[in-house]
């Protein structure tokens, strides 16, 4: 991992709470004031002391603690306690009046806190009402360690307790919490009311939530009788209909799939204007970014609508995986995130067939997990977490996408009914309690009669994943495969650890490409397997259905044999994707050349599936990226090659939706036409411009699925005039997806003054919500100028970024950091990037420790770009010469 600064500086020492005291119940009363951005709090915590002690420790942060007192026995008078505070650990130490023997006591806290604007703890969001005046609402984000911003608590997932929440708010506001309201009474003075909520089940502090504001809602009931509501700020509730319908279905579906009914009487889903993540699974009060919950049927793109379905299903899956059964410590974060991610696809796959979601799984989960896990700066799924400050960084494609893919692999290996049985056992056994990974393996072993621990620990405890090298020989009617495994590292180098996995291998063959012909388990470094009944010349492919989390590198002979069935699409789509995605990843290792990739891509001229074209497109963008660094002439020829490859599809697809098409067609159309436009294909560019003009001048709607592509062309080719039009659109639309797309498009402008204007508008004038500012970085990597500008801007404003997002551990900050560097492509830039963080005065040693992995990953990504170019320079020259362009 990248380290810098003083290597001898001691790592910041971190401490968990002492285990001799446990909370059993909290009574928390808060009075938020939306005008003053503050709240007053009074809480009583029932604590069981298990060993004699004269000190108790709890978490608290950014709270002004006015008093702490102890009630040692029921009926005793409360005794005031002295306290001391450690602001590195956020621990409040409470000195007890005397040594207390093992017994139950009560702690009473009086405190004041801030409704901050950092999107963590109890914080405020800003929005404009219909008349344009500024309004605020207050809501919470407690995961991972921010409950302590709202009330003093034992803020670690292991300390489950019940909660009684009471909120005192102005009469015209709605107050929500995890549970249903049990009473609403006027407060003294008459302007405020006291809203008391029912007692929660036993749960971890990070799942507590409140929301207070002028809210409206729509509601429905599940078959099982749970009241579901979608809340929004005024004027948006209709956009919640899609999510409401889906969430009702989802609760019933999970009730049955997990065989445990959702235990709360209600579940609210609320769209919050300022929200740092996508969504948060608070039990009974799930919070979402507006864009992740709200849908306008005529305006939302298919992709975004499917994202909404996935996010809704993800958070609701947490109600079981995470809320009912919680990881003991953050090391096992994947136990909730990996399973919520897997279940989101299970639900959407079964209930929203129109999205063809398992096709998208391959790119969005499998390929994305492999892409991060191919780096040397990856980490194992079960990751050691010492200081929770490092935590935000772990919510990454390993914890989500790799875990998800590994779950899918295991589900296929054990079969769905067996997998389901194991999960049900696990959930029942650990409900209202905590678990570790081993507990899950034990349940799955019990369900399957297999040693799941032995099979899976390699996948969750080692970082990385294998690439299998395969060669073959024929023996009569048998095909003998020699399979060798080694860690796949994107730079093609060696693995110093000599990692080994147990790899479930499936095999399919040319005569029946849709079936699994044979199954094996690779346990050794190298093994031979016999596939019976394969005719000479018939192709053999590993990883049928691309269900395994590994890549395959075939001998030339094996790969060539598959090409005709890729071209004819006789090979199933999941396999075509897997094959092409593997090849594209192998480009960076130097083991496959761009010329070889182009050869396979060329045999996909008749390809008709969006996801496969996506994989081809990704490989071709690597060619263009290299060509851009070589010379103007090379870039010109490379663009011509791309046009030659995409032109036929582009002509067939056209721009307009045809009746009877599936949801993938419009996305495919957008992808192909956007690539042609980027390659400089004039007729395509003109057509896009026409779409935009017709939209502005005649009000002809742009199909939502081709909107981003259209905006992109306008930004890249439309100069200042196009830029201004996009800016105007962003300013006048009220729909968040359009806002976001306009920003991503504008960030692709090739003109520096326009980019400067955009960054000033977004960051300095704060016209873009902090949650969305990272989108200004998304498109900058598409030009040299943009990449350099973004990097320079990041360096010059790092202080403001840190301040705005709440520090180096903020995931928004870390995502900006990555975007600002990852498109560079030279050794010199890699060094510059790394050195900057070593020397940056705005960072301290803890920050550097927190950022070590994201920095290391970005440096590695830059080096990979450089490497790709160096190993393909001459190949590209030859390829372009031979292509008769
Ligand atoms: N529990 C997370 C939210 C979270 C992430 C809290 C990081 C604290 C730190 C939630 O369940 C989640 O995973 N949200 C995802 C969306 C999901 C569909 C993958 C997110 O916010 O991106
Ligand atoms: Zn989650």
JSON list of C-alpha atoms and ligand atoms in Angstrom, two decimals, residues 141 143-144 277-281 307 310-311 314-315 318 336-337 344 392 395 400, ligand 1:
[
{"chain": "A", "resi": 141, "resn": "UNK", "atom": "CA", "xyz": [-27.30, 9.29, 8.76]},
{"chain": "A", "resi": 143, "resn": "UNK", "atom": "CA", "xyz": [-23.88, 4.42, 9.78]},
{"chain": "A", "resi": 144, "resn": "UNK", "atom": "CA", "xyz": [-21.11, 3.74, 10.50]},
{"chain": "A", "resi": 277, "resn": "UNK", "atom": "CA", "xyz": [-24.68, 7.94, 0.01]},
{"chain": "A", "resi": 278, "resn": "UNK", "atom": "CA", "xyz": [-27.34, 6.40, -2.23]},
{"chain": "A", "resi": 279, "resn": "UNK", "atom": "CA", "xyz": [-29.57, 5.13, 0.55]},
{"chain": "A", "resi": 280, "resn": "UNK", "atom": "CA", "xyz": [-29.56, 3.89, 4.15]},
{"chain": "A", "resi": 281, "resn": "UNK", "atom": "CA", "xyz": [-31.42, 0.96, 5.64]},
{"chain": "A", "resi": 307, "resn": "UNK", "atom": "CA", "xyz": [-31.24, 1.51, -10.30]},
{"chain": "A", "resi": 310, "resn": "UNK", "atom": "CA", "xyz": [-32.23, -2.23, -7.11]},
{"chain": "A", "resi": 311, "resn": "UNK", "atom": "CA", "xyz": [-31.69, 0.38, -4.42]},
{"chain": "A", "resi": 314, "resn": "UNK", "atom": "CA", "xyz": [-31.17, -3.53, -1.50]},
{"chain": "A", "resi": 315, "resn": "UNK", "atom": "CA", "xyz": [-32.21, -1.48, 1.50]},
{"chain": "A", "resi": 318, "resn": "UNK", "atom": "CA", "xyz": [-31.00, -5.17, 4.89]},
{"chain": "A", "resi": 336, "resn": "UNK", "atom": "CA", "xyz": [-24.76, -7.29, 5.25]},
{"chain": "A", "resi": 337, "resn": "UNK", "atom": "CA", "xyz": [-23.63, -5.40, 2.15]},
{"chain": "A", "resi": 344, "resn": "UNK", "atom": "CA", "xyz": [-31.47, -6.92, -4.68]},
{"chain": "A", "resi": 392, "resn": "UNK", "atom": "CA", "xyz": [-15.98, 4.75, 4.66]},
{"chain": "A", "resi": 395, "resn": "UNK", "atom": "CA", "xyz": [-17.77, 0.57, 1.28]},
{"chain": "A", "resi": 400, "resn": "UNK", "atom": "CA", "xyz": [-20.35, -4.72, -2.59]},
{"chain": "B", "resi": 1, "resn": "LIG", "atom": "N1", "xyz": [-25.64, 0.77, 4.41]},
{"chain": "B", "resi": 1, "resn": "LIG", "atom": "C1", "xyz": [-25.46, 1.41, 3.17]},
{"chain": "B", "resi": 1, "resn": "LIG", "atom": "C2", "xyz": [-25.30, 2.89, 3.27]},
{"chain": "B", "resi": 1, "resn": "LIG", "atom": "C3", "xyz": [-23.97, 3.35, 3.80]},
{"chain": "B", "resi": 1, "resn": "LIG", "atom": "C4", "xyz": [-22.86, 3.26, 3.01]},
{"chain": "B", "resi": 1, "resn": "LIG", "atom": "C5", "xyz": [-23.83, 3.87, 5.04]},
{"chain": "B", "resi": 1, "resn": "LIG", "atom": "C6", "xyz": [-21.65, 3.69, 3.49]},
{"chain": "B", "resi": 1, "resn": "LIG", "atom": "C7", "xyz": [-22.63, 4.30, 5.52]},
{"chain": "B", "resi": 1, "resn": "LIG", "atom": "C8", "xyz": [-21.51, 4.21, 4.73]},
{"chain": "B", "resi": 1, "resn": "LIG", "atom": "C9", "xyz": [-26.63, 1.15, 2.23]},
{"chain": "B", "resi": 1, "resn": "LIG", "atom": "O1", "xyz": [-27.31, -0.03, 2.45]},
{"chain": "B", "resi": 1, "resn": "LIG", "atom": "C10", "xyz": [-26.06, 1.01, 0.85]},
{"chain": "B", "resi": 1, "resn": "LIG", "atom": "O2", "xyz": [-25.39, 0.05, 0.61]},
{"chain": "B", "resi": 1, "resn": "LIG", "atom": "N2", "xyz": [-26.29, 1.98, -0.02]},
{"chain": "B", "resi": 1, "resn": "LIG", "atom": "C11", "xyz": [-25.73, 2.01, -1.33]},
{"chain": "B", "resi": 1, "resn": "LIG", "atom": "C12", "xyz": [-26.76, 1.73, -2.38]},
{"chain": "B", "resi": 1, "resn": "LIG", "atom": "C13", "xyz": [-26.91, 0.29, -2.68]},
{"chain": "B", "resi": 1, "resn": "LIG", "atom": "C14", "xyz": [-28.02, 0.04, -3.67]},
{"chain": "B", "resi": 1, "resn": "LIG", "atom": "C15", "xyz": [-25.66, -0.35, -3.20]},
{"chain": "B", "resi": 1, "resn": "LIG", "atom": "C16", "xyz": [-25.16, 3.38, -1.55]},
{"chain": "B", "resi": 1, "resn": "LIG", "atom": "O3", "xyz": [-25.46, 4.25, -0.74]},
{"chain": "B", "resi": 1, "resn": "LIG", "atom": "O4", "xyz": [-24.44, 3.57, -2.50]}
]
